[in-house]
Amino acid sequence: MSDAPKKTAQVRTVVVAFVANLLVAIAKSIAALITGSASMLAESAHSWADAGNEIFLLIAERRAVKPADASHPLGFGRETYVWSLFAAVGLFTAGAVVSVQHGISELIDPEPASDFAIAYLVLAIAAVLEGVSFVQSMVQAKKGAARFGRRTLEYALNSSNTTLRAVLAEDAAALIGLTIAFFGILLHQLTGNSVWDAVGSLAIGLLLGVVAIVLINRNRRFLVGQTPGDAARAVAGRALAEHPEISRVTYLHLEFVGPSQLFVVAAIDLEGNHREEEVARQLRELERSIEGNDLIKKAVLTLSVSDEPSISFD
């Protein structure tokens, strides 16, 4: 599968999420002004943060596909993690912190709310739009999971595709946040006590904080050199060991340098006993062959020392 269809699908997912969040943010902001609901204000901050984050994710997708050059021989794939990290920090500051602050302010100095029907209508519309975005991201996640033989949620949480993870996490948090806001507003209306609305704002802020911290941590791991799991390492190792020109593998290092882009370093024994120049040429040809896989960004092969033990990939 070439990179072009994958990138197109990924950009489409981000664009759908951006449009949905922008429309929802505008509607929620208007509803928050009309109703005076703390939960609705928290949800509007949430949606504005999400809409802003999609811009970061679009920048990430654009910058990550720049071709490798002399100063960046492994390409610019890690740009994705940098801009996704900015998006996660934005979610924490513009979403979580604002929601918690307003919830605390509402507890200290409660304000009356009104026009609850408008709030419910906006929440319903937001649920439809957020649901569309969530379905789009889930479709992409299922395709990626099927490609690598993994479960959908496990793939979304742990894969190197940080853009998909960010959109899926934000959409899921948005749907949960809408549910929290609905019950906060409903309990406020039924009891006449604005504390429930304030609690809803606090709960939404805490939800966004947890999601942001998880996303920040995942991006941090890939920025400092995340390696694939044991299953991926075993697959890559067997592919090398079973190559007709390779007799054994004594060292293997795999590292993500971008979404679904691996840097491979391996020490191998070659079949036969060729002259030094022939061996060097053979190694270069093997490297080019390995880099023909769309998951391999760069491969570097060296010769094993005779007394080094072979690695088993069973």
PDB file of C-alpha atoms in Angstrom:
ATOM      1  CA  MET A   1       0.000   0.000   0.000  1.00  0.00           C
ATOM      2  CA  SER A   2       1.557   3.320  -1.077  1.00  0.00           C
ATOM      3  CA  ASP A   3       1.804   6.338   1.202  1.00  0.00           C
ATOM      4  CA  ALA A   4      -0.454   8.549  -0.948  1.00  0.00           C
ATOM      5  CA  PRO A   5      -3.811   6.824  -0.198  1.00  0.00           C
ATOM      6  CA  LYS A   6      -2.920   6.549   3.502  1.00  0.00           C
ATOM      7  CA  LYS A   7      -2.000  10.228   3.717  1.00  0.00           C
ATOM      8  CA  THR A   8      -5.146  11.258   1.823  1.00  0.00           C
ATOM      9  CA  ALA A   9      -7.341   9.243   4.200  1.00  0.00           C
ATOM     10  CA  GLN A  10      -5.525  10.662   7.204  1.00  0.00           C
ATOM     11  CA  VAL A  11      -5.855  14.262   6.045  1.00  0.00           C
ATOM     12  CA  ARG A  12      -9.545  13.633   5.300  1.00  0.00           C
ATOM     13  CA  THR A  13     -10.015  12.380   8.867  1.00  0.00           C
ATOM     14  CA  VAL A  14      -8.395  15.513  10.301  1.00  0.00           C
ATOM     15  CA  VAL A  15     -10.386  17.840   8.018  1.00  0.00           C
ATOM     16  CA  VAL A  16     -13.680  16.171   8.976  1.00  0.00           C
ATOM     17  CA  ALA A  17     -12.752  16.544  12.651  1.00  0.00           C
ATOM     18  CA  PHE A  18     -11.790  20.212  12.158  1.00  0.00           C
ATOM     19  CA  VAL A  19     -15.047  21.139  10.391  1.00  0.00           C
ATOM     20  CA  ALA A  20     -17.125  19.288  12.987  1.00  0.00           C
ATOM     21  CA  ASN A  21     -15.303  20.891  15.914  1.00  0.00           C
ATOM     22  CA  LEU A  22     -15.472  24.379  14.404  1.00  0.00           C
ATOM     23  CA  LEU A  23     -19.236  24.191  13.832  1.00  0.00           C
ATOM     24  CA  VAL A  24     -19.787  22.688  17.266  1.00  0.00           C
ATOM     25  CA  ALA A  25     -17.576  25.306  18.957  1.00  0.00           C
ATOM     26  CA  ILE A  26     -19.568  28.162  17.424  1.00  0.00           C
ATOM     27  CA  ALA A  27     -22.912  26.595  18.403  1.00  0.00           C
ATOM     28  CA  LYS A  28     -21.762  25.840  21.955  1.00  0.00           C
ATOM     29  CA  SER A  29     -20.370  29.348  22.450  1.00  0.00           C
ATOM     30  CA  ILE A  30     -23.687  30.901  21.413  1.00  0.00           C
ATOM     31  CA  ALA A  31     -25.584  28.473  23.653  1.00  0.00           C
ATOM     32  CA  ALA A  32     -23.262  29.219  26.593  1.00  0.00           C
ATOM     33  CA  LEU A  33     -23.896  32.957  26.229  1.00  0.00           C
ATOM     34  CA  ILE A  34     -27.681  32.483  26.034  1.00  0.00           C
ATOM     35  CA  THR A  35     -28.060  29.889  28.810  1.00  0.00           C
ATOM     36  CA  GLY A  36     -25.274  30.879  31.198  1.00  0.00           C
ATOM     37  CA  SER A  37     -24.514  27.185  31.705  1.00  0.00           C
ATOM     38  CA  ALA A  38     -21.083  26.356  33.155  1.00  0.00           C
ATOM     39  CA  SER A  39     -21.095  22.926  31.534  1.00  0.00           C
ATOM     40  CA  MET A  40     -21.906  24.449  28.156  1.00  0.00           C
ATOM     41  CA  LEU A  41     -19.105  26.987  28.532  1.00  0.00           C
ATOM     42  CA  ALA A  42     -16.694  24.155  29.382  1.00  0.00           C
ATOM     43  CA  GLU A  43     -17.862  22.284  26.303  1.00  0.00           C
ATOM     44  CA  SER A  44     -17.358  25.354  24.108  1.00  0.00           C
ATOM     45  CA  ALA A  45     -13.777  25.677  25.414  1.00  0.00           C
ATOM     46  CA  HIS A  46     -13.340  21.973  24.684  1.00  0.00           C
ATOM     47  CA  SER A  47     -14.491  22.329  21.086  1.00  0.00           C
ATOM     48  CA  TRP A  48     -12.425  25.460  20.407  1.00  0.00           C
ATOM     49  CA  ALA A  49      -9.373  23.631  21.750  1.00  0.00           C
ATOM     50  CA  ASP A  50     -10.121  20.638  19.518  1.00  0.00           C
ATOM     51  CA  ALA A  51     -10.596  22.848  16.447  1.00  0.00           C
ATOM     52  CA  GLY A  52      -7.281  24.572  17.105  1.00  0.00           C
ATOM     53  CA  ASN A  53      -5.599  21.232  17.609  1.00  0.00           C
ATOM     54  CA  GLU A  54      -6.739  20.003  14.204  1.00  0.00           C
ATOM     55  CA  ILE A  55      -4.753  22.875  12.656  1.00  0.00           C
ATOM     56  CA  PHE A  56      -1.647  21.598  14.447  1.00  0.00           C
ATOM     57  CA  LEU A  57      -2.374  18.097  13.149  1.00  0.00           C
ATOM     58  CA  LEU A  58      -2.764  19.356   9.577  1.00  0.00           C
ATOM     59  CA  ILE A  59       0.587  21.137   9.895  1.00  0.00           C
ATOM     60  CA  ALA A  60       2.056  17.879  11.209  1.00  0.00           C
ATOM     61  CA  GLU A  61       0.806  15.934   8.191  1.00  0.00           C
ATOM     62  CA  ARG A  62       2.152  18.547   5.783  1.00  0.00           C
ATOM     63  CA  ARG A  63       5.614  18.860   7.329  1.00  0.00           C
ATOM     64  CA  ALA A  64       6.136  15.150   7.921  1.00  0.00           C
ATOM     65  CA  VAL A  65       6.069  14.304   4.186  1.00  0.00           C
ATOM     66  CA  LYS A  66       8.945  16.606   3.272  1.00  0.00           C
ATOM     67  CA  PRO A  67      11.651  14.543   1.500  1.00  0.00           C
ATOM     68  CA  ALA A  68      14.850  13.651   3.336  1.00  0.00           C
ATOM     69  CA  ASP A  69      17.849  15.913   2.782  1.00  0.00           C
ATOM     70  CA  ALA A  70      21.505  16.076   3.807  1.00  0.00           C
ATOM     71  CA  SER A  71      20.678  17.558   7.219  1.00  0.00           C
ATOM     72  CA  HIS A  72      17.765  15.151   7.827  1.00  0.00           C
ATOM     73  CA  PRO A  73      18.773  11.809   6.267  1.00  0.00           C
ATOM     74  CA  LEU A  74      15.953   9.999   8.062  1.00  0.00           C
ATOM     75  CA  GLY A  75      13.350  12.443   6.786  1.00  0.00           C
ATOM     76  CA  PHE A  76      10.947  14.650   8.706  1.00  0.00           C
ATOM     77  CA  GLY A  77       8.543  12.023  10.026  1.00  0.00           C
ATOM     78  CA  ARG A  78       9.130  13.021  13.651  1.00  0.00           C
ATOM     79  CA  GLU A  79       7.619  16.437  12.859  1.00  0.00           C
ATOM     80  CA  THR A  80       4.312  14.638  13.314  1.00  0.00           C
ATOM     81  CA  TYR A  81       5.097  13.964  16.965  1.00  0.00           C
ATOM     82  CA  VAL A  82       6.273  17.532  17.592  1.00  0.00           C
ATOM     83  CA  TRP A  83       3.103  19.166  16.253  1.00  0.00           C
ATOM     84  CA  SER A  84       0.887  16.497  17.814  1.00  0.00           C
ATOM     85  CA  LEU A  85       2.586  17.283  21.116  1.00  0.00           C
ATOM     86  CA  PHE A  86       1.691  20.953  20.647  1.00  0.00           C
ATOM     87  CA  ALA A  87      -1.907  19.897  19.995  1.00  0.00           C
ATOM     88  CA  ALA A  88      -2.015  17.811  23.170  1.00  0.00           C
ATOM     89  CA  VAL A  89      -0.597  20.677  25.246  1.00  0.00           C
ATOM     90  CA  GLY A  90      -3.212  22.953  23.672  1.00  0.00           C
ATOM     91  CA  LEU A  91      -5.957  20.534  24.667  1.00  0.00           C
ATOM     92  CA  PHE A  92      -4.668  20.607  28.238  1.00  0.00           C
ATOM     93  CA  THR A  93      -4.329  24.390  28.555  1.00  0.00           C
ATOM     94  CA  ALA A  94      -7.204  25.670  26.422  1.00  0.00           C
ATOM     95  CA  GLY A  95      -9.585  22.845  27.266  1.00  0.00           C
ATOM     96  CA  ALA A  96      -8.830  21.254  30.624  1.00  0.00           C
ATOM     97  CA  VAL A  97      -7.508  24.280  32.523  1.00  0.00           C
ATOM     98  CA  VAL A  98     -10.245  26.654  31.315  1.00  0.00           C
ATOM     99  CA  SER A  99     -12.987  24.139  32.144  1.00  0.00           C
ATOM    100  CA  VAL A 100     -11.655  23.459  35.646  1.00  0.00           C
ATOM    101  CA  GLN A 101     -11.142  27.159  36.363  1.00  0.00           C
ATOM    102  CA  HIS A 102     -14.679  28.010  35.291  1.00  0.00           C
ATOM    103  CA  GLY A 103     -16.084  25.098  37.283  1.00  0.00           C
ATOM    104  CA  ILE A 104     -14.346  26.332  40.426  1.00  0.00           C
ATOM    105  CA  SER A 105     -15.492  29.895  39.747  1.00  0.00           C
ATOM    106  CA  GLU A 106     -19.063  28.674  39.331  1.00  0.00           C
ATOM    107  CA  LEU A 107     -18.902  26.785  42.638  1.00  0.00           C
ATOM    108  CA  ILE A 108     -17.683  29.908  44.438  1.00  0.00           C
ATOM    109  CA  ASP A 109     -19.985  32.382  42.717  1.00  0.00           C
ATOM    110  CA  PRO A 110     -22.849  30.494  41.018  1.00  0.00           C
ATOM    111  CA  GLU A 111     -24.800  32.146  38.227  1.00  0.00           C
ATOM    112  CA  PRO A 112     -28.368  31.259  37.224  1.00  0.00           C
ATOM    113  CA  ALA A 113     -28.947  29.421  33.950  1.00  0.00           C
ATOM    114  CA  SER A 114     -31.948  29.548  31.646  1.00  0.00           C
ATOM    115  CA  ASP A 115     -33.182  28.516  28.200  1.00  0.00           C
ATOM    116  CA  PHE A 116     -32.269  24.892  28.830  1.00  0.00           C
ATOM    117  CA  ALA A 117     -33.984  23.775  25.626  1.00  0.00           C
ATOM    118  CA  ILE A 118     -31.360  25.633  23.590  1.00  0.00           C
ATOM    119  CA  ALA A 119     -28.609  23.845  25.488  1.00  0.00           C
ATOM    120  CA  TYR A 120     -30.170  20.444  24.809  1.00  0.00           C
ATOM    121  CA  LEU A 121     -30.644  21.254  21.114  1.00  0.00           C
ATOM    122  CA  VAL A 122     -27.002  22.309  20.717  1.00  0.00           C
ATOM    123  CA  LEU A 123     -25.796  19.221  22.575  1.00  0.00           C
ATOM    124  CA  ALA A 124     -27.856  17.014  20.244  1.00  0.00           C
ATOM    125  CA  ILE A 125     -26.466  18.704  17.131  1.00  0.00           C
ATOM    126  CA  ALA A 126     -22.951  18.487  18.557  1.00  0.00           C
ATOM    127  CA  ALA A 127     -23.419  14.773  19.245  1.00  0.00           C
ATOM    128  CA  VAL A 128     -24.342  14.168  15.586  1.00  0.00           C
ATOM    129  CA  LEU A 129     -21.359  16.141  14.234  1.00  0.00           C
ATOM    130  CA  GLU A 130     -18.903  14.642  16.704  1.00  0.00           C
ATOM    131  CA  GLY A 131     -20.326  11.213  15.936  1.00  0.00           C
ATOM    132  CA  VAL A 132     -19.618  11.667  12.229  1.00  0.00           C
ATOM    133  CA  SER A 133     -16.024  12.606  12.980  1.00  0.00           C
ATOM    134  CA  PHE A 134     -15.661   9.692  15.406  1.00  0.00           C
ATOM    135  CA  VAL A 135     -16.976   7.203  12.830  1.00  0.00           C
ATOM    136  CA  GLN A 136     -14.521   8.548  10.223  1.00  0.00           C
ATOM    137  CA  SER A 137     -11.564   8.122  12.596  1.00  0.00           C
ATOM    138  CA  MET A 138     -12.751   4.656  13.661  1.00  0.00           C
ATOM    139  CA  VAL A 139     -12.958   3.548  10.016  1.00  0.00           C
ATOM    140  CA  GLN A 140      -9.352   4.600   9.487  1.00  0.00           C
ATOM    141  CA  ALA A 141      -8.288   2.944  12.743  1.00  0.00           C
ATOM    142  CA  LYS A 142      -9.938  -0.335  11.725  1.00  0.00           C
ATOM    143  CA  LYS A 143      -8.165  -0.288   8.362  1.00  0.00           C
ATOM    144  CA  GLY A 144      -4.811   0.306  10.023  1.00  0.00           C
ATOM    145  CA  ALA A 145      -5.439  -2.369  12.629  1.00  0.00           C
ATOM    146  CA  ALA A 146      -6.446  -4.900   9.950  1.00  0.00           C
ATOM    147  CA  ARG A 147      -3.285  -4.147   7.976  1.00  0.00           C
ATOM    148  CA  PHE A 148      -1.062  -5.019  10.941  1.00  0.00           C
ATOM    149  CA  GLY A 149      -3.274  -7.749  12.420  1.00  0.00           C
ATOM    150  CA  ARG A 150      -4.022  -5.837  15.629  1.00  0.00           C
ATOM    151  CA  ARG A 151      -7.132  -4.958  17.594  1.00  0.00           C
ATOM    152  CA  THR A 152      -8.610  -1.576  16.691  1.00  0.00           C
ATOM    153  CA  LEU A 153      -8.392   0.155  20.078  1.00  0.00           C
ATOM    154  CA  GLU A 154      -4.960  -1.300  20.845  1.00  0.00           C
ATOM    155  CA  TYR A 155      -3.704  -0.092  17.467  1.00  0.00           C
ATOM    156  CA  ALA A 156      -5.151   3.393  17.960  1.00  0.00           C
ATOM    157  CA  LEU A 157      -3.593   3.749  21.412  1.00  0.00           C
ATOM    158  CA  ASN A 158      -0.152   2.265  20.751  1.00  0.00           C
ATOM    159  CA  SER A 159       0.575   2.628  17.044  1.00  0.00           C
ATOM    160  CA  SER A 160       3.036   5.156  15.634  1.00  0.00           C
ATOM    161  CA  ASN A 161       0.130   6.960  13.916  1.00  0.00           C
ATOM    162  CA  THR A 162      -0.124   9.824  16.377  1.00  0.00           C
ATOM    163  CA  THR A 163      -2.469  11.933  14.225  1.00  0.00           C
ATOM    164  CA  LEU A 164      -5.084   9.196  14.137  1.00  0.00           C
ATOM    165  CA  ARG A 165      -4.683   8.631  17.869  1.00  0.00           C
ATOM    166  CA  ALA A 166      -5.184  12.355  18.587  1.00  0.00           C
ATOM    167  CA  VAL A 167      -8.335  12.656  16.455  1.00  0.00           C
ATOM    168  CA  LEU A 168      -9.840   9.443  17.834  1.00  0.00           C
ATOM    169  CA  ALA A 169      -9.076  10.395  21.451  1.00  0.00           C
ATOM    170  CA  GLU A 170     -10.459  13.904  21.005  1.00  0.00           C
ATOM    171  CA  ASP A 171     -13.640  12.619  19.344  1.00  0.00           C
ATOM    172  CA  ALA A 172     -14.186  10.028  22.076  1.00  0.00           C
ATOM    173  CA  ALA A 173     -13.576  12.662  24.777  1.00  0.00           C
ATOM    174  CA  ALA A 174     -15.999  15.000  22.978  1.00  0.00           C
ATOM    175  CA  LEU A 175     -18.806  12.420  23.042  1.00  0.00           C
ATOM    176  CA  ILE A 176     -18.177  11.652  26.713  1.00  0.00           C
ATOM    177  CA  GLY A 177     -18.001  15.373  27.481  1.00  0.00           C
ATOM    178  CA  LEU A 178     -21.360  15.941  25.795  1.00  0.00           C
ATOM    179  CA  THR A 179     -22.878  13.260  28.007  1.00  0.00           C
ATOM    180  CA  ILE A 180     -21.401  14.868  31.121  1.00  0.00           C
ATOM    181  CA  ALA A 181     -22.670  18.303  30.045  1.00  0.00           C
ATOM    182  CA  PHE A 182     -26.159  16.919  29.393  1.00  0.00           C
ATOM    183  CA  PHE A 183     -26.470  15.446  32.882  1.00  0.00           C
ATOM    184  CA  GLY A 184     -24.940  18.528  34.500  1.00  0.00           C
ATOM    185  CA  ILE A 185     -27.460  20.803  32.792  1.00  0.00           C
ATOM    186  CA  LEU A 186     -30.354  18.393  33.382  1.00  0.00           C
ATOM    187  CA  LEU A 187     -29.634  18.102  37.118  1.00  0.00           C
ATOM    188  CA  HIS A 188     -29.289  21.885  37.308  1.00  0.00           C
ATOM    189  CA  GLN A 189     -32.701  22.273  35.677  1.00  0.00           C
ATOM    190  CA  LEU A 190     -34.383  19.600  37.824  1.00  0.00           C
ATOM    191  CA  THR A 191     -32.946  20.709  41.165  1.00  0.00           C
ATOM    192  CA  GLY A 192     -32.465  24.421  40.546  1.00  0.00           C
ATOM    193  CA  ASN A 193     -28.974  23.985  41.998  1.00  0.00           C
ATOM    194  CA  SER A 194     -26.140  25.326  39.818  1.00  0.00           C
ATOM    195  CA  VAL A 195     -23.642  23.135  41.669  1.00  0.00           C
ATOM    196  CA  TRP A 196     -24.451  20.306  39.262  1.00  0.00           C
ATOM    197  CA  ASP A 197     -23.568  22.516  36.314  1.00  0.00           C
ATOM    198  CA  ALA A 198     -20.290  23.485  37.969  1.00  0.00           C
ATOM    199  CA  VAL A 199     -19.515  19.844  38.716  1.00  0.00           C
ATOM    200  CA  GLY A 200     -20.154  19.075  35.052  1.00  0.00           C
ATOM    201  CA  SER A 201     -17.606  21.723  34.052  1.00  0.00           C
ATOM    202  CA  LEU A 202     -15.054  20.291  36.492  1.00  0.00           C
ATOM    203  CA  ALA A 203     -15.641  16.747  35.236  1.00  0.00           C
ATOM    204  CA  ILE A 204     -15.188  17.827  31.611  1.00  0.00           C
ATOM    205  CA  GLY A 205     -11.948  19.590  32.543  1.00  0.00           C
ATOM    206  CA  LEU A 206     -10.607  16.523  34.335  1.00  0.00           C
ATOM    207  CA  LEU A 207     -11.566  14.324  31.371  1.00  0.00           C
ATOM    208  CA  LEU A 208      -9.671  16.590  28.975  1.00  0.00           C
ATOM    209  CA  GLY A 209      -6.700  16.687  31.331  1.00  0.00           C
ATOM    210  CA  VAL A 210      -6.440  12.892  31.395  1.00  0.00           C
ATOM    211  CA  VAL A 211      -6.736  12.628  27.598  1.00  0.00           C
ATOM    212  CA  ALA A 212      -4.138  15.377  27.089  1.00  0.00           C
ATOM    213  CA  ILE A 213      -1.648  13.760  29.467  1.00  0.00           C
ATOM    214  CA  VAL A 214      -2.017  10.398  27.718  1.00  0.00           C
ATOM    215  CA  LEU A 215      -1.435  12.025  24.300  1.00  0.00           C
ATOM    216  CA  ILE A 216       1.522  14.063  25.572  1.00  0.00           C
ATOM    217  CA  ASN A 217       3.132  10.934  26.996  1.00  0.00           C
ATOM    218  CA  ARG A 218       2.649   8.933  23.784  1.00  0.00           C
ATOM    219  CA  ASN A 219       4.225  11.687  21.679  1.00  0.00           C
ATOM    220  CA  ARG A 220       7.088  12.026  24.147  1.00  0.00           C
ATOM    221  CA  ARG A 221       7.893   8.338  23.776  1.00  0.00           C
ATOM    222  CA  PHE A 222       8.093   8.510  19.992  1.00  0.00           C
ATOM    223  CA  LEU A 223      10.168  11.697  20.067  1.00  0.00           C
ATOM    224  CA  VAL A 224      12.838  10.089  22.262  1.00  0.00           C
ATOM    225  CA  GLY A 225      13.059   6.945  20.131  1.00  0.00           C
ATOM    226  CA  GLN A 226      10.152   4.524  20.564  1.00  0.00           C
ATOM    227  CA  THR A 227      10.865   0.999  19.350  1.00  0.00           C
ATOM    228  CA  PRO A 228       8.195  -1.376  18.016  1.00  0.00           C
ATOM    229  CA  GLY A 229       6.829  -4.120  20.229  1.00  0.00           C
ATOM    230  CA  ASP A 230       8.147  -7.670  20.394  1.00  0.00           C
ATOM    231  CA  ALA A 231       5.711  -8.909  17.737  1.00  0.00           C
ATOM    232  CA  ALA A 232       6.881  -6.344  15.163  1.00  0.00           C
ATOM    233  CA  ARG A 233      10.515  -7.019  16.040  1.00  0.00           C
ATOM    234  CA  ALA A 234       9.990 -10.762  15.533  1.00  0.00           C
ATOM    235  CA  VAL A 235       8.347 -10.203  12.135  1.00  0.00           C
ATOM    236  CA  ALA A 236      11.180  -7.933  10.972  1.00  0.00           C
ATOM    237  CA  GLY A 237      13.827 -10.300  12.316  1.00  0.00           C
ATOM    238  CA  ARG A 238      12.331 -13.337  10.573  1.00  0.00           C
ATOM    239  CA  ALA A 239      12.095 -11.384   7.314  1.00  0.00           C
ATOM    240  CA  LEU A 240      15.823 -10.694   7.524  1.00  0.00           C
ATOM    241  CA  ALA A 241      16.845 -14.181   8.675  1.00  0.00           C
ATOM    242  CA  GLU A 242      14.791 -15.860   5.933  1.00  0.00           C
ATOM    243  CA  HIS A 243      16.327 -13.751   3.167  1.00  0.00           C
ATOM    244  CA  PRO A 244      18.208 -16.100   0.784  1.00  0.00           C
ATOM    245  CA  GLU A 245      21.419 -14.046   1.003  1.00  0.00           C
ATOM    246  CA  ILE A 246      21.448 -13.843   4.822  1.00  0.00           C
ATOM    247  CA  SER A 247      22.538 -16.811   6.938  1.00  0.00           C
ATOM    248  CA  ARG A 248      21.917 -15.296  10.393  1.00  0.00           C
ATOM    249  CA  VAL A 249      21.209 -12.079  12.298  1.00  0.00           C
ATOM    250  CA  THR A 250      23.239 -11.161  15.395  1.00  0.00           C
ATOM    251  CA  TYR A 251      21.972  -7.633  16.075  1.00  0.00           C
ATOM    252  CA  LEU A 252      18.723  -5.838  15.264  1.00  0.00           C
ATOM    253  CA  HIS A 253      17.618  -2.321  16.159  1.00  0.00           C
ATOM    254  CA  LEU A 254      14.246  -0.903  15.077  1.00  0.00           C
ATOM    255  CA  GLU A 255      13.165   2.651  15.792  1.00  0.00           C
ATOM    256  CA  PHE A 256      10.222   4.762  14.651  1.00  0.00           C
ATOM    257  CA  VAL A 257      11.272   7.911  12.770  1.00  0.00           C
ATOM    258  CA  GLY A 258       7.697   8.784  11.826  1.00  0.00           C
ATOM    259  CA  PRO A 259       4.238   7.219  11.587  1.00  0.00           C
ATOM    260  CA  SER A 260       4.714   3.699  10.157  1.00  0.00           C
ATOM    261  CA  GLN A 261       8.326   4.585   9.285  1.00  0.00           C
ATOM    262  CA  LEU A 262      11.140   2.487  10.710  1.00  0.00           C
ATOM    263  CA  PHE A 263      14.894   2.948  10.903  1.00  0.00           C
ATOM    264  CA  VAL A 264      16.541  -0.497  10.786  1.00  0.00           C
ATOM    265  CA  VAL A 265      20.085  -1.314  11.886  1.00  0.00           C
ATOM    266  CA  ALA A 266      21.191  -4.955  11.720  1.00  0.00           C
ATOM    267  CA  ALA A 267      24.354  -7.036  11.920  1.00  0.00           C
ATOM    268  CA  ILE A 268      24.186 -10.073   9.627  1.00  0.00           C
ATOM    269  CA  ASP A 269      26.194 -12.971   8.200  1.00  0.00           C
ATOM    270  CA  LEU A 270      26.011 -13.374   4.453  1.00  0.00           C
ATOM    271  CA  GLU A 271      25.843 -16.657   2.616  1.00  0.00           C
ATOM    272  CA  GLY A 272      29.090 -17.586   0.840  1.00  0.00           C
ATOM    273  CA  ASN A 273      32.568 -16.157   1.198  1.00  0.00           C
ATOM    274  CA  HIS A 274      32.927 -13.189  -1.164  1.00  0.00           C
ATOM    275  CA  ARG A 275      35.638 -10.611  -1.557  1.00  0.00           C
ATOM    276  CA  GLU A 276      35.420  -7.382   0.452  1.00  0.00           C
ATOM    277  CA  GLU A 277      34.236  -5.215  -2.456  1.00  0.00           C
ATOM    278  CA  GLU A 278      31.605  -7.774  -3.425  1.00  0.00           C
ATOM    279  CA  VAL A 279      30.395  -7.953   0.170  1.00  0.00           C
ATOM    280  CA  ALA A 280      30.101  -4.149   0.371  1.00  0.00           C
ATOM    281  CA  ARG A 281      28.087  -4.079  -2.854  1.00  0.00           C
ATOM    282  CA  GLN A 282      25.911  -6.942  -1.633  1.00  0.00           C
ATOM    283  CA  LEU A 283      25.172  -5.106   1.623  1.00  0.00           C
ATOM    284  CA  ARG A 284      24.143  -1.952  -0.245  1.00  0.00           C
ATOM    285  CA  GLU A 285      21.860  -3.948  -2.544  1.00  0.00           C
ATOM    286  CA  LEU A 286      20.266  -5.630   0.477  1.00  0.00           C
ATOM    287  CA  GLU A 287      19.711  -2.248   2.117  1.00  0.00           C
ATOM    288  CA  ARG A 288      17.964  -0.921  -0.994  1.00  0.00           C
ATOM    289  CA  SER A 289      15.880  -4.084  -1.163  1.00  0.00           C
ATOM    290  CA  ILE A 290      14.793  -3.711   2.459  1.00  0.00           C
ATOM    291  CA  GLU A 291      13.985  -0.032   1.940  1.00  0.00           C
ATOM    292  CA  GLY A 292      11.612  -1.085  -0.820  1.00  0.00           C
ATOM    293  CA  ASN A 293       9.176  -1.961   1.961  1.00  0.00           C
ATOM    294  CA  ASP A 294       6.965   1.090   2.534  1.00  0.00           C
ATOM    295  CA  LEU A 295       7.396   0.685   6.310  1.00  0.00           C
ATOM    296  CA  ILE A 296      11.199   1.026   6.150  1.00  0.00           C
ATOM    297  CA  LYS A 297      12.545   4.561   5.900  1.00  0.00           C
ATOM    298  CA  LYS A 298      16.217   3.642   6.149  1.00  0.00           C
ATOM    299  CA  ALA A 299      18.192   0.407   6.564  1.00  0.00           C
ATOM    300  CA  VAL A 300      21.832   0.078   7.616  1.00  0.00           C
ATOM    301  CA  LEU A 301      23.463  -3.371   7.501  1.00  0.00           C
ATOM    302  CA  THR A 302      26.844  -4.403   8.880  1.00  0.00           C
ATOM    303  CA  LEU A 303      28.643  -7.736   9.049  1.00  0.00           C
ATOM    304  CA  SER A 304      28.491  -9.904  12.146  1.00  0.00           C
ATOM    305  CA  VAL A 305      31.582 -10.969  14.070  1.00  0.00           C
ATOM    306  CA  SER A 306      32.020 -14.738  13.960  1.00  0.00           C
ATOM    307  CA  ASP A 307      31.740 -15.275  17.723  1.00  0.00           C
ATOM    308  CA  GLU A 308      28.565 -13.186  18.119  1.00  0.00           C
ATOM    309  CA  PRO A 309      25.506 -15.291  18.969  1.00  0.00           C
ATOM    310  CA  SER A 310      22.622 -15.457  16.545  1.00  0.00           C
ATOM    311  CA  ILE A 311      19.257 -13.936  17.498  1.00  0.00           C
ATOM    312  CA  SER A 312      16.238 -16.234  17.493  1.00  0.00           C
ATOM    313  CA  PHE A 313      12.979 -14.686  16.297  1.00  0.00           C
ATOM    314  CA  ASP A 314      10.688 -17.668  17.034  1.00  0.00           C
TER     315      ASP A 314
END
